[in-house]
PDB file of C-alpha atoms and ligand atoms in Angstrom:
ATOM      1  CA  MET A   1       0.000   0.000   0.000  1.00 96.00           C
ATOM      2  CA  LEU A   2       2.944   2.375   0.532  1.00 98.00           C
ATOM      3  CA  LYS A   3       5.467   1.275  -2.076  1.00 97.00           C
ATOM      4  CA  ASN A   4       8.046   3.955  -3.023  1.00 94.00           C
ATOM      5  CA  LYS A   5       6.844   6.285  -0.276  1.00 98.00           C
ATOM      6  CA  THR A   6       9.015   7.651   2.534  1.00 98.00           C
ATOM      7  CA  ALA A   7       7.530   7.851   6.013  1.00 99.00           C
ATOM      8  CA  PHE A   8       8.921  10.088   8.764  1.00 99.00           C
ATOM      9  CA  ILE A   9       7.748   9.016  12.218  1.00 99.00           C
ATOM     10  CA  THR A  10       8.637  10.808  15.442  1.00 98.00           C
ATOM     11  CA  GLY A  11       9.340   8.643  18.508  1.00 98.00           C
ATOM     12  CA  ALA A  12       9.471   5.278  16.786  1.00 98.00           C
ATOM     13  CA  SER A  13      12.158   3.587  18.886  1.00 98.00           C
ATOM     14  CA  ARG A  14       9.426   1.918  20.969  1.00 97.00           C
ATOM     15  CA  GLY A  15       5.694   1.382  21.388  1.00 98.00           C
ATOM     16  CA  ILE A  16       3.097   2.704  18.959  1.00 98.00           C
ATOM     17  CA  GLY A  17       5.638   4.591  16.836  1.00 98.00           C
ATOM     18  CA  LYS A  18       7.686   1.437  16.354  1.00 98.00           C
ATOM     19  CA  ALA A  19       4.577  -0.574  15.376  1.00 98.00           C
ATOM     20  CA  ILE A  20       3.648   2.128  12.844  1.00 99.00           C
ATOM     21  CA  ALA A  21       7.189   2.091  11.420  1.00 99.00           C
ATOM     22  CA  LEU A  22       7.171  -1.709  11.040  1.00 98.00           C
ATOM     23  CA  ALA A  23       3.675  -1.776   9.513  1.00 98.00           C
ATOM     24  CA  MET A  24       4.549   0.960   7.022  1.00 98.00           C
ATOM     25  CA  ALA A  25       7.800  -0.842   6.157  1.00 98.00           C
ATOM     26  CA  LYS A  26       5.869  -4.096   5.590  1.00 98.00           C
ATOM     27  CA  ASN A  27       3.756  -2.103   3.153  1.00 98.00           C
ATOM     28  CA  GLY A  28       6.859  -1.002   1.225  1.00 98.00           C
ATOM     29  CA  ALA A  29       7.675   2.413   2.718  1.00 98.00           C
ATOM     30  CA  ASN A  30      11.197   3.572   3.539  1.00 98.00           C
ATOM     31  CA  ILE A  31      11.367   4.785   7.121  1.00 98.00           C
ATOM     32  CA  ALA A  32      13.034   7.788   8.777  1.00 99.00           C
ATOM     33  CA  PHE A  33      12.325   7.974  12.478  1.00 98.00           C
ATOM     34  CA  THR A  34      13.388   9.842  15.585  1.00 98.00           C
ATOM     35  CA  TYR A  35      14.125   8.975  19.191  1.00 98.00           C
ATOM     36  CA  VAL A  36      15.245  11.127  22.096  1.00 98.00           C
ATOM     37  CA  SER A  37      16.900   8.996  24.779  1.00 98.00           C
ATOM     38  CA  ASN A  38      16.805   5.285  24.033  1.00 97.00           C
ATOM     39  CA  GLN A  39      19.565   4.759  21.469  1.00 98.00           C
ATOM     40  CA  THR A  40      19.724   0.980  22.001  1.00 98.00           C
ATOM     41  CA  ALA A  41      16.026   0.610  21.192  1.00 98.00           C
ATOM     42  CA  ALA A  42      16.407   2.952  18.194  1.00 98.00           C
ATOM     43  CA  VAL A  43      19.294   0.932  16.729  1.00 98.00           C
ATOM     44  CA  GLU A  44      17.390  -2.351  17.230  1.00 98.00           C
ATOM     45  CA  THR A  45      14.248  -0.932  15.624  1.00 98.00           C
ATOM     46  CA  CYS A  46      16.264   0.397  12.697  1.00 98.00           C
ATOM     47  CA  GLU A  47      17.801  -3.055  12.102  1.00 98.00           C
ATOM     48  CA  GLU A  48      14.371  -4.695  12.371  1.00 98.00           C
ATOM     49  CA  ILE A  49      12.949  -2.317   9.746  1.00 98.00           C
ATOM     50  CA  ARG A  50      15.900  -2.844   7.387  1.00 98.00           C
ATOM     51  CA  GLY A  51      15.336  -6.594   7.794  1.00 98.00           C
ATOM     52  CA  LEU A  52      12.008  -6.063   6.009  1.00 98.00           C
ATOM     53  CA  GLY A  53      13.910  -5.008   2.872  1.00 98.00           C
ATOM     54  CA  VAL A  54      13.348  -1.243   2.978  1.00 98.00           C
ATOM     55  CA  ASP A  55      15.663   1.669   3.748  1.00 98.00           C
ATOM     56  CA  ALA A  56      15.642   3.003   7.314  1.00 98.00           C
ATOM     57  CA  GLU A  57      17.527   5.488   9.445  1.00 98.00           C
ATOM     58  CA  ALA A  58      17.140   6.640  13.062  1.00 98.00           C
ATOM     59  CA  PHE A  59      17.702  10.323  13.961  1.00 98.00           C
ATOM     60  CA  LEU A  60      18.311  11.667  17.454  1.00 98.00           C
ATOM     61  CA  CYS A  61      15.897  14.592  17.844  1.00 98.00           C
ATOM     62  CA  ASP A  62      14.134  16.169  20.786  1.00 98.00           C
ATOM     63  CA  VAL A  63      10.896  17.437  19.240  1.00 98.00           C
ATOM     64  CA  THR A  64      10.599  20.124  21.941  1.00 98.00           C
ATOM     65  CA  ASP A  65      13.640  21.870  20.419  1.00 98.00           C
ATOM     66  CA  PHE A  66      12.499  24.002  17.459  1.00 98.00           C
ATOM     67  CA  SER A  67      15.887  24.320  15.756  1.00 98.00           C
ATOM     68  CA  GLN A  68      16.795  20.643  16.326  1.00 98.00           C
ATOM     69  CA  ALA A  69      13.482  19.710  14.702  1.00 98.00           C
ATOM     70  CA  GLY A  70      14.412  21.898  11.717  1.00 98.00           C
ATOM     71  CA  GLU A  71      17.875  20.343  11.371  1.00 98.00           C
ATOM     72  CA  THR A  72      16.353  16.860  11.542  1.00 98.00           C
ATOM     73  CA  VAL A  73      13.784  17.620   8.834  1.00 98.00           C
ATOM     74  CA  LYS A  74      16.601  18.944   6.611  1.00 98.00           C
ATOM     75  CA  ALA A  75      18.730  15.848   7.273  1.00 98.00           C
ATOM     76  CA  ILE A  76      15.838  13.484   6.498  1.00 98.00           C
ATOM     77  CA  VAL A  77      14.883  15.252   3.259  1.00 98.00           C
ATOM     78  CA  ALA A  78      18.567  15.228   2.207  1.00 98.00           C
ATOM     79  CA  ARG A  79      18.995  11.529   3.081  1.00 98.00           C
ATOM     80  CA  PHE A  80      15.721  10.205   1.589  1.00 98.00           C
ATOM     81  CA  GLY A  81      15.064  12.813  -1.127  1.00 98.00           C
ATOM     82  CA  LYS A  82      11.461  13.394   0.003  1.00 98.00           C
ATOM     83  CA  VAL A  83       8.907  12.723   2.730  1.00 98.00           C
ATOM     84  CA  ASP A  84       5.434  11.501   1.714  1.00 98.00           C
ATOM     85  CA  ILE A  85       4.074  10.593   5.147  1.00 99.00           C
ATOM     86  CA  LEU A  86       4.628  12.381   8.449  1.00 99.00           C
ATOM     87  CA  VAL A  87       3.491  10.758  11.697  1.00 99.00           C
ATOM     88  CA  ASN A  88       3.681  12.958  14.808  1.00 99.00           C
ATOM     89  CA  ASN A  89       3.759  10.238  17.439  1.00 98.00           C
ATOM     90  CA  ALA A  90       6.353  11.317  20.038  1.00 98.00           C
ATOM     91  CA  GLY A  91       4.647  11.804  23.372  1.00 98.00           C
ATOM     92  CA  ILE A  92       5.016  11.580  27.132  1.00 98.00           C
ATOM     93  CA  THR A  93       2.846  11.557  30.256  1.00 98.00           C
ATOM     94  CA  LYS A  94       3.434  13.361  33.574  1.00 98.00           C
ATOM     95  CA  ASP A  95       0.195  12.452  35.325  1.00 96.00           C
ATOM     96  CA  GLY A  96      -1.109  14.010  38.532  1.00 96.00           C
ATOM     97  CA  LEU A  97      -4.154  15.761  39.892  1.00 98.00           C
ATOM     98  CA  ILE A  98      -4.262  19.518  39.265  1.00 98.00           C
ATOM     99  CA  LEU A  99      -4.012  20.113  43.013  1.00 98.00           C
ATOM    100  CA  THR A 100      -0.511  18.634  43.058  1.00 97.00           C
ATOM    101  CA  MET A 101       0.625  18.949  39.410  1.00 98.00           C
ATOM    102  CA  LYS A 102       3.857  20.924  39.047  1.00 98.00           C
ATOM    103  CA  GLU A 103       3.989  23.737  36.508  1.00 98.00           C
ATOM    104  CA  GLN A 104       6.978  22.130  34.780  1.00 98.00           C
ATOM    105  CA  ASP A 105       5.052  18.855  34.380  1.00 98.00           C
ATOM    106  CA  PHE A 106       2.291  20.762  32.610  1.00 98.00           C
ATOM    107  CA  ASP A 107       4.780  22.603  30.381  1.00 98.00           C
ATOM    108  CA  GLN A 108       6.838  19.522  29.515  1.00 98.00           C
ATOM    109  CA  VAL A 109       3.802  17.566  28.324  1.00 98.00           C
ATOM    110  CA  ILE A 110       2.462  20.498  26.271  1.00 99.00           C
ATOM    111  CA  ASN A 111       5.938  21.139  24.809  1.00 98.00           C
ATOM    112  CA  THR A 112       6.396  17.509  23.764  1.00 98.00           C
ATOM    113  CA  ASN A 113       2.908  16.357  22.776  1.00 98.00           C
ATOM    114  CA  LEU A 114       1.559  19.554  21.209  1.00 99.00           C
ATOM    115  CA  LYS A 115       4.343  22.032  20.467  1.00 98.00           C
ATOM    116  CA  GLY A 116       6.635  19.209  19.294  1.00 98.00           C
ATOM    117  CA  ALA A 117       4.110  18.296  16.600  1.00 99.00           C
ATOM    118  CA  PHE A 118       3.841  21.970  15.574  1.00 99.00           C
ATOM    119  CA  HIS A 119       7.654  22.205  15.293  1.00 98.00           C
ATOM    120  CA  ILE A 120       7.834  19.251  12.921  1.00 99.00           C
ATOM    121  CA  ILE A 121       4.792  20.305  10.858  1.00 98.00           C
ATOM    122  CA  LYS A 122       6.158  23.860  10.592  1.00 98.00           C
ATOM    123  CA  HIS A 123       9.530  22.634   9.285  1.00 98.00           C
ATOM    124  CA  MET A 124       7.858  20.106   6.960  1.00 98.00           C
ATOM    125  CA  SER A 125       5.405  22.682   5.574  1.00 98.00           C
ATOM    126  CA  GLY A 126       7.871  23.959   2.926  1.00 97.00           C
ATOM    127  CA  PRO A 127       8.724  20.512   1.487  1.00 97.00           C
ATOM    128  CA  PHE A 128       5.050  19.439   1.599  1.00 98.00           C
ATOM    129  CA  MET A 129       3.844  22.634  -0.132  1.00 96.00           C
ATOM    130  CA  LYS A 130       6.435  22.230  -2.898  1.00 97.00           C
ATOM    131  CA  GLN A 131       5.603  18.561  -3.357  1.00 96.00           C
ATOM    132  CA  ARG A 132       1.829  19.216  -3.558  1.00 96.00           C
ATOM    133  CA  LYS A 133       1.156  15.803  -2.013  1.00 96.00           C
ATOM    134  CA  GLY A 134       1.529  14.200   1.384  1.00 98.00           C
ATOM    135  CA  SER A 135      -0.232  12.835   4.431  1.00 98.00           C
ATOM    136  CA  ILE A 136       0.200  13.955   8.009  1.00 99.00           C
ATOM    137  CA  ILE A 137      -1.046  11.765  10.848  1.00 99.00           C
ATOM    138  CA  ASN A 138      -1.063  13.087  14.421  1.00 99.00           C
ATOM    139  CA  ILE A 139      -1.334  10.646  17.301  1.00 99.00           C
ATOM    140  CA  SER A 140      -3.795  12.234  19.719  1.00 99.00           C
ATOM    141  CA  SER A 141      -5.704  10.349  22.454  1.00 98.00           C
ATOM    142  CA  VAL A 142      -9.226   9.733  23.690  1.00 98.00           C
ATOM    143  CA  SER A 143      -8.068  11.738  26.742  1.00 98.00           C
ATOM    144  CA  GLY A 144      -8.107  14.763  24.442  1.00 98.00           C
ATOM    145  CA  LEU A 145     -11.722  14.030  23.498  1.00 98.00           C
ATOM    146  CA  MET A 146     -13.233  13.008  26.834  1.00 97.00           C
ATOM    147  CA  GLY A 147     -10.827  14.413  29.469  1.00 98.00           C
ATOM    148  CA  ASN A 148      -9.272  12.204  32.130  1.00 95.00           C
ATOM    149  CA  PRO A 149      -8.724  12.918  35.839  1.00 95.00           C
ATOM    150  CA  GLY A 150      -4.996  13.162  36.533  1.00 95.00           C
ATOM    151  CA  GLN A 151      -4.187  14.163  32.963  1.00 97.00           C
ATOM    152  CA  ALA A 152      -4.893  17.918  32.763  1.00 98.00           C
ATOM    153  CA  ASN A 153      -1.602  18.459  30.918  1.00 98.00           C
ATOM    154  CA  TYR A 154      -1.954  15.413  28.652  1.00 98.00           C
ATOM    155  CA  SER A 155      -5.628  15.858  27.734  1.00 98.00           C
ATOM    156  CA  ALA A 156      -5.066  19.578  27.048  1.00 99.00           C
ATOM    157  CA  ALA A 157      -2.124  18.735  24.760  1.00 99.00           C
ATOM    158  CA  LYS A 158      -4.051  15.993  22.951  1.00 99.00           C
ATOM    159  CA  ALA A 159      -7.149  18.204  22.536  1.00 99.00           C
ATOM    160  CA  GLY A 160      -4.833  20.919  21.205  1.00 99.00           C
ATOM    161  CA  LEU A 161      -3.427  18.434  18.739  1.00 98.00           C
ATOM    162  CA  ILE A 162      -6.959  17.874  17.405  1.00 98.00           C
ATOM    163  CA  GLY A 163      -7.373  21.628  16.821  1.00 99.00           C
ATOM    164  CA  LEU A 164      -3.963  21.676  15.136  1.00 99.00           C
ATOM    165  CA  THR A 165      -4.961  18.713  12.947  1.00 99.00           C
ATOM    166  CA  LYS A 166      -8.136  20.433  11.721  1.00 99.00           C
ATOM    167  CA  THR A 167      -6.306  23.699  10.992  1.00 99.00           C
ATOM    168  CA  VAL A 168      -3.472  21.964   9.134  1.00 98.00           C
ATOM    169  CA  ALA A 169      -6.101  20.000   7.154  1.00 98.00           C
ATOM    170  CA  LYS A 170      -7.719  23.270   6.021  1.00 98.00           C
ATOM    171  CA  GLU A 171      -4.455  25.184   5.388  1.00 98.00           C
ATOM    172  CA  PHE A 172      -2.694  22.391   3.472  1.00 98.00           C
ATOM    173  CA  ALA A 173      -5.667  20.997   1.513  1.00 98.00           C
ATOM    174  CA  PRO A 174      -5.212  23.409  -1.430  1.00 98.00           C
ATOM    175  CA  ARG A 175      -1.723  21.883  -1.849  1.00 97.00           C
ATOM    176  CA  GLY A 176      -2.971  18.287  -1.844  1.00 98.00           C
ATOM    177  CA  VAL A 177      -1.713  17.484   1.662  1.00 98.00           C
ATOM    178  CA  THR A 178      -4.077  15.707   4.068  1.00 98.00           C
ATOM    179  CA  CYS A 179      -3.911  15.812   7.862  1.00 99.00           C
ATOM    180  CA  ASN A 180      -5.756  13.438  10.176  1.00 99.00           C
ATOM    181  CA  ALA A 181      -5.473  12.282  13.771  1.00 99.00           C
ATOM    182  CA  ILE A 182      -5.791   8.926  15.467  1.00 99.00           C
ATOM    183  CA  ALA A 183      -7.144   8.953  19.027  1.00 99.00           C
ATOM    184  CA  PRO A 184      -6.042   5.713  20.715  1.00 98.00           C
ATOM    185  CA  GLY A 185      -7.599   4.433  23.931  1.00 98.00           C
ATOM    186  CA  PHE A 186      -5.529   2.252  26.325  1.00 97.00           C
ATOM    187  CA  ILE A 187      -2.728   0.641  24.336  1.00 98.00           C
ATOM    188  CA  GLU A 188      -0.168  -1.803  25.763  1.00 97.00           C
ATOM    189  CA  THR A 189       3.185   0.042  25.709  1.00 97.00           C
ATOM    190  CA  ASP A 190       5.792   1.335  28.181  1.00 96.00           C
ATOM    191  CA  MET A 191       3.532   4.369  28.683  1.00 96.00           C
ATOM    192  CA  THR A 192       0.656   2.329  30.137  1.00 96.00           C
ATOM    193  CA  ALA A 193       2.912  -0.278  31.810  1.00 95.00           C
ATOM    194  CA  LYS A 194       3.626   2.282  34.530  1.00 92.00           C
ATOM    195  CA  LEU A 195      -0.087   2.608  35.466  1.00 91.00           C
ATOM    196  CA  SER A 196      -1.158   1.038  38.779  1.00 91.00           C
ATOM    197  CA  GLU A 197      -2.965  -2.338  38.767  1.00 93.00           C
ATOM    198  CA  LYS A 198      -6.046  -0.511  40.099  1.00 92.00           C
ATOM    199  CA  ALA A 199      -5.992   1.943  37.179  1.00 90.00           C
ATOM    200  CA  LYS A 200      -5.586  -0.912  34.672  1.00 93.00           C
ATOM    201  CA  VAL A 201      -8.541  -2.858  36.133  1.00 94.00           C
ATOM    202  CA  ALA A 202     -10.694   0.303  36.027  1.00 93.00           C
ATOM    203  CA  ALA A 203      -9.668   0.919  32.413  1.00 93.00           C
ATOM    204  CA  LEU A 204     -10.521  -2.644  31.358  1.00 96.00           C
ATOM    205  CA  GLU A 205     -13.936  -2.378  33.009  1.00 96.00           C
ATOM    206  CA  ALA A 206     -14.660   0.792  31.026  1.00 96.00           C
ATOM    207  CA  ILE A 207     -13.649  -0.682  27.644  1.00 98.00           C
ATOM    208  CA  PRO A 208     -16.627  -2.396  25.910  1.00 98.00           C
ATOM    209  CA  LEU A 209     -14.281  -4.751  23.981  1.00 98.00           C
ATOM    210  CA  LYS A 210     -12.737  -5.742  27.350  1.00 96.00           C
ATOM    211  CA  ARG A 211      -9.123  -5.643  26.304  1.00 96.00           C
ATOM    212  CA  MET A 212      -6.354  -3.140  25.971  1.00 97.00           C
ATOM    213  CA  GLY A 213      -5.384  -2.300  22.413  1.00 98.00           C
ATOM    214  CA  SER A 214      -2.122  -3.392  20.824  1.00 98.00           C
ATOM    215  CA  PRO A 215       0.272  -0.987  19.073  1.00 98.00           C
ATOM    216  CA  GLU A 216      -0.609  -2.884  15.870  1.00 98.00           C
ATOM    217  CA  ASP A 217      -4.278  -1.844  16.260  1.00 98.00           C
ATOM    218  CA  ILE A 218      -3.097   1.749  15.848  1.00 98.00           C
ATOM    219  CA  ALA A 219      -0.540   0.939  13.139  1.00 99.00           C
ATOM    220  CA  ASN A 220      -3.209  -0.647  10.885  1.00 98.00           C
ATOM    221  CA  VAL A 221      -5.198   2.598  10.849  1.00 99.00           C
ATOM    222  CA  ALA A 222      -2.049   4.679  10.300  1.00 99.00           C
ATOM    223  CA  VAL A 223      -1.153   2.574   7.223  1.00 98.00           C
ATOM    224  CA  PHE A 224      -4.632   3.115   5.801  1.00 98.00           C
ATOM    225  CA  LEU A 225      -4.547   6.886   6.435  1.00 98.00           C
ATOM    226  CA  ALA A 226      -1.107   7.101   4.801  1.00 98.00           C
ATOM    227  CA  SER A 227      -2.199   5.132   1.733  1.00 98.00           C
ATOM    228  CA  ASP A 228      -3.760   6.439  -1.470  1.00 97.00           C
ATOM    229  CA  GLN A 229      -6.984   4.707  -0.366  1.00 98.00           C
ATOM    230  CA  ALA A 230      -7.457   7.552   2.133  1.00 98.00           C
ATOM    231  CA  ASN A 231      -6.830  10.384  -0.381  1.00 97.00           C
ATOM    232  CA  TYR A 232     -10.242  11.991   0.242  1.00 98.00           C
ATOM    233  CA  ILE A 233     -10.067  11.919   4.049  1.00 98.00           C
ATOM    234  CA  THR A 234      -8.746  15.021   5.803  1.00 99.00           C
ATOM    235  CA  GLY A 235      -9.385  16.761   9.124  1.00 99.00           C
ATOM    236  CA  GLU A 236     -10.725  13.484  10.539  1.00 98.00           C
ATOM    237  CA  ILE A 237     -10.157  12.104  14.041  1.00 98.00           C
ATOM    238  CA  ILE A 238     -10.346   8.309  14.151  1.00 98.00           C
ATOM    239  CA  LYS A 239     -10.841   6.735  17.578  1.00 98.00           C
ATOM    240  CA  VAL A 240      -9.172   3.347  18.057  1.00 98.00           C
ATOM    241  CA  ASP A 241     -10.219   2.564  21.607  1.00 98.00           C
ATOM    242  CA  GLY A 242     -12.291  -0.623  21.820  1.00 98.00           C
ATOM    243  CA  GLY A 243     -15.396   1.524  22.313  1.00 98.00           C
ATOM    244  CA  LEU A 244     -14.046   3.358  25.393  1.00 97.00           C
ATOM    245  CA  TYR A 245     -15.418   6.703  24.228  1.00 97.00           C
ATOM    246  CA  VAL A 246     -18.729   6.115  22.502  1.00 96.00           C
TER     247      VAL A 246
HETATM  248  P1  NDP B   1       6.180   5.108  24.610  1.00 67.48           P
HETATM  249  O1  NDP B   1       6.483   5.754  25.917  1.00 67.48           O
HETATM  250  O2  NDP B   1       6.171   3.636  24.488  1.00 67.48           O
HETATM  251  O3  NDP B   1       7.136   5.711  23.464  1.00 67.48           O
HETATM  252  C1  NDP B   1       7.304   7.094  23.357  1.00 67.48           C
HETATM  253  C2  NDP B   1       8.160   7.414  22.159  1.00 67.48           C
HETATM  254  O4  NDP B   1       8.265   8.850  22.037  1.00 67.48           O
HETATM  255  C3  NDP B   1       9.574   6.887  22.286  1.00 67.48           C
HETATM  256  O5  NDP B   1      10.030   6.520  20.997  1.00 67.48           O
HETATM  257  C4  NDP B   1      10.360   8.100  22.797  1.00 67.48           C
HETATM  258  O6  NDP B   1      11.748   8.058  22.452  1.00 67.48           O
HETATM  259  C5  NDP B   1       9.641   9.212  22.053  1.00 67.48           C
HETATM  260  N1  NDP B   1       9.774  10.541  22.668  1.00 67.48           N
HETATM  261  C6  NDP B   1       9.408  10.916  23.912  1.00 67.48           C
HETATM  262  N2  NDP B   1       9.710  12.216  24.125  1.00 67.48           N
HETATM  263  C7  NDP B   1      10.282  12.664  22.981  1.00 67.48           C
HETATM  264  C8  NDP B   1      10.829  13.913  22.573  1.00 67.48           C
HETATM  265  N3  NDP B   1      10.875  14.980  23.375  1.00 67.48           N
HETATM  266  N4  NDP B   1      11.343  14.009  21.315  1.00 67.48           N
HETATM  267  C9  NDP B   1      11.333  12.948  20.477  1.00 67.48           C
HETATM  268  N5  NDP B   1      10.836  11.734  20.810  1.00 67.48           N
HETATM  269  C10 NDP B   1      10.322  11.601  22.046  1.00 67.48           C
HETATM  270  O7  NDP B   1       4.740   5.726  24.207  1.00 67.48           O
HETATM  271  P2  NDP B   1       3.532   5.089  23.363  1.00 67.48           P
HETATM  272  O8  NDP B   1       4.047   4.290  22.243  1.00 67.48           O
HETATM  273  O9  NDP B   1       2.579   4.488  24.309  1.00 67.48           O
HETATM  274  O10 NDP B   1       2.858   6.429  22.827  1.00 67.48           O
HETATM  275  C11 NDP B   1       3.068   6.922  21.503  1.00 67.48           C
HETATM  276  C12 NDP B   1       2.068   8.041  21.251  1.00 67.48           C
HETATM  277  O11 NDP B   1       0.739   7.530  21.377  1.00 67.48           O
HETATM  278  C13 NDP B   1       2.180   9.192  22.243  1.00 67.48           C
HETATM  279  O12 NDP B   1       1.931  10.416  21.592  1.00 67.48           O
HETATM  280  C14 NDP B   1       1.076   8.915  23.225  1.00 67.48           C
HETATM  281  O13 NDP B   1       0.631  10.062  23.878  1.00 67.48           O
HETATM  282  C15 NDP B   1       0.007   8.328  22.291  1.00 67.48           C
HETATM  283  N6  NDP B   1      -0.989   7.535  22.984  1.00 67.48           N
HETATM  284  C16 NDP B   1      -0.648   6.402  23.694  1.00 67.48           C
HETATM  285  C17 NDP B   1      -1.604   5.673  24.347  1.00 67.48           C
HETATM  286  C18 NDP B   1      -1.284   4.445  25.130  1.00 67.48           C
HETATM  287  O14 NDP B   1      -2.218   3.907  25.779  1.00 67.48           O
HETATM  288  N7  NDP B   1      -0.073   3.930  25.108  1.00 67.48           N
HETATM  289  C19 NDP B   1      -3.008   6.105  24.325  1.00 67.48           C
HETATM  290  C20 NDP B   1      -3.279   7.277  23.562  1.00 67.48           C
HETATM  291  C21 NDP B   1      -2.292   7.957  22.910  1.00 67.48           C
HETATM  292  P3  NDP B   1      12.847   7.256  23.375  1.00 67.48           P
HETATM  293  O15 NDP B   1      12.617   5.789  23.150  1.00 67.48           O
HETATM  294  O16 NDP B   1      14.164   7.701  22.869  1.00 67.48           O
HETATM  295  O17 NDP B   1      12.585   7.662  24.802  1.00 67.48           O
END
């Protein structure tokens, strides 16, 4: 579905980003991806992707750093010649009730999950406009749609990402570039592994399909949105949450 395309995925050393990278590679795309701290995981993921017979390269880039994001975009375009698919996936949590949440925990989550996506989109806007084709996929969250106690910072960032998605969809549409978001529910990754047993049991009870999602559940939708089969979809938010937010 993605033969001869190049995908650029932020935060694909682990978790959902890695699953998206592998699924896109299985569909024929060459993969450029970033990581911020876990070089061992990034190198392993890169080897795994190359093992699928496509080109791949990992780039160290903190998406919260505007100029680093710009340098990384330049390096990726130079290395791969073009970017057809951009997936803004890099994200963190710093959970806590508002009563006790530190200001820096609020800022760090907004800077990574929302501003980080803006940085990459801003630097990719030139290449995308010139190319007159491309798909952008932002990984939001059901927390951004329904709110979640203990996640004021995270749900605000993910709701912001939905507003950003809709604006980018409208601004870039005249140039043939689509922009959509995926809003995952509870997905089994390092991010949710740190939740308490009590929180996991409560989450499972609230999910009509009675299971946590897998990173592959998200990757399947990302592949579709990145493919030519989704050419007429833009500004859409697709929930992949086992019915959590119906
Ligand atoms: P993980 O914690 O498993 O992976 C996070 C990834 O983001 C890693 O590759 C990490 O790199 C990278 N990253 C973190 N901070 C930065 C940064 N400042 N700059 C660049 N890369 C960074 O998370 P998930 O796979 O669970 O989550 C992926 C996305 O999906 C996130 O946006 C998350 O909010 C969203 N999501 C996840 C859900 C879930 O239940 N898991 C539910 C809803 C949404 P490194 O390995 O180097 O640390």
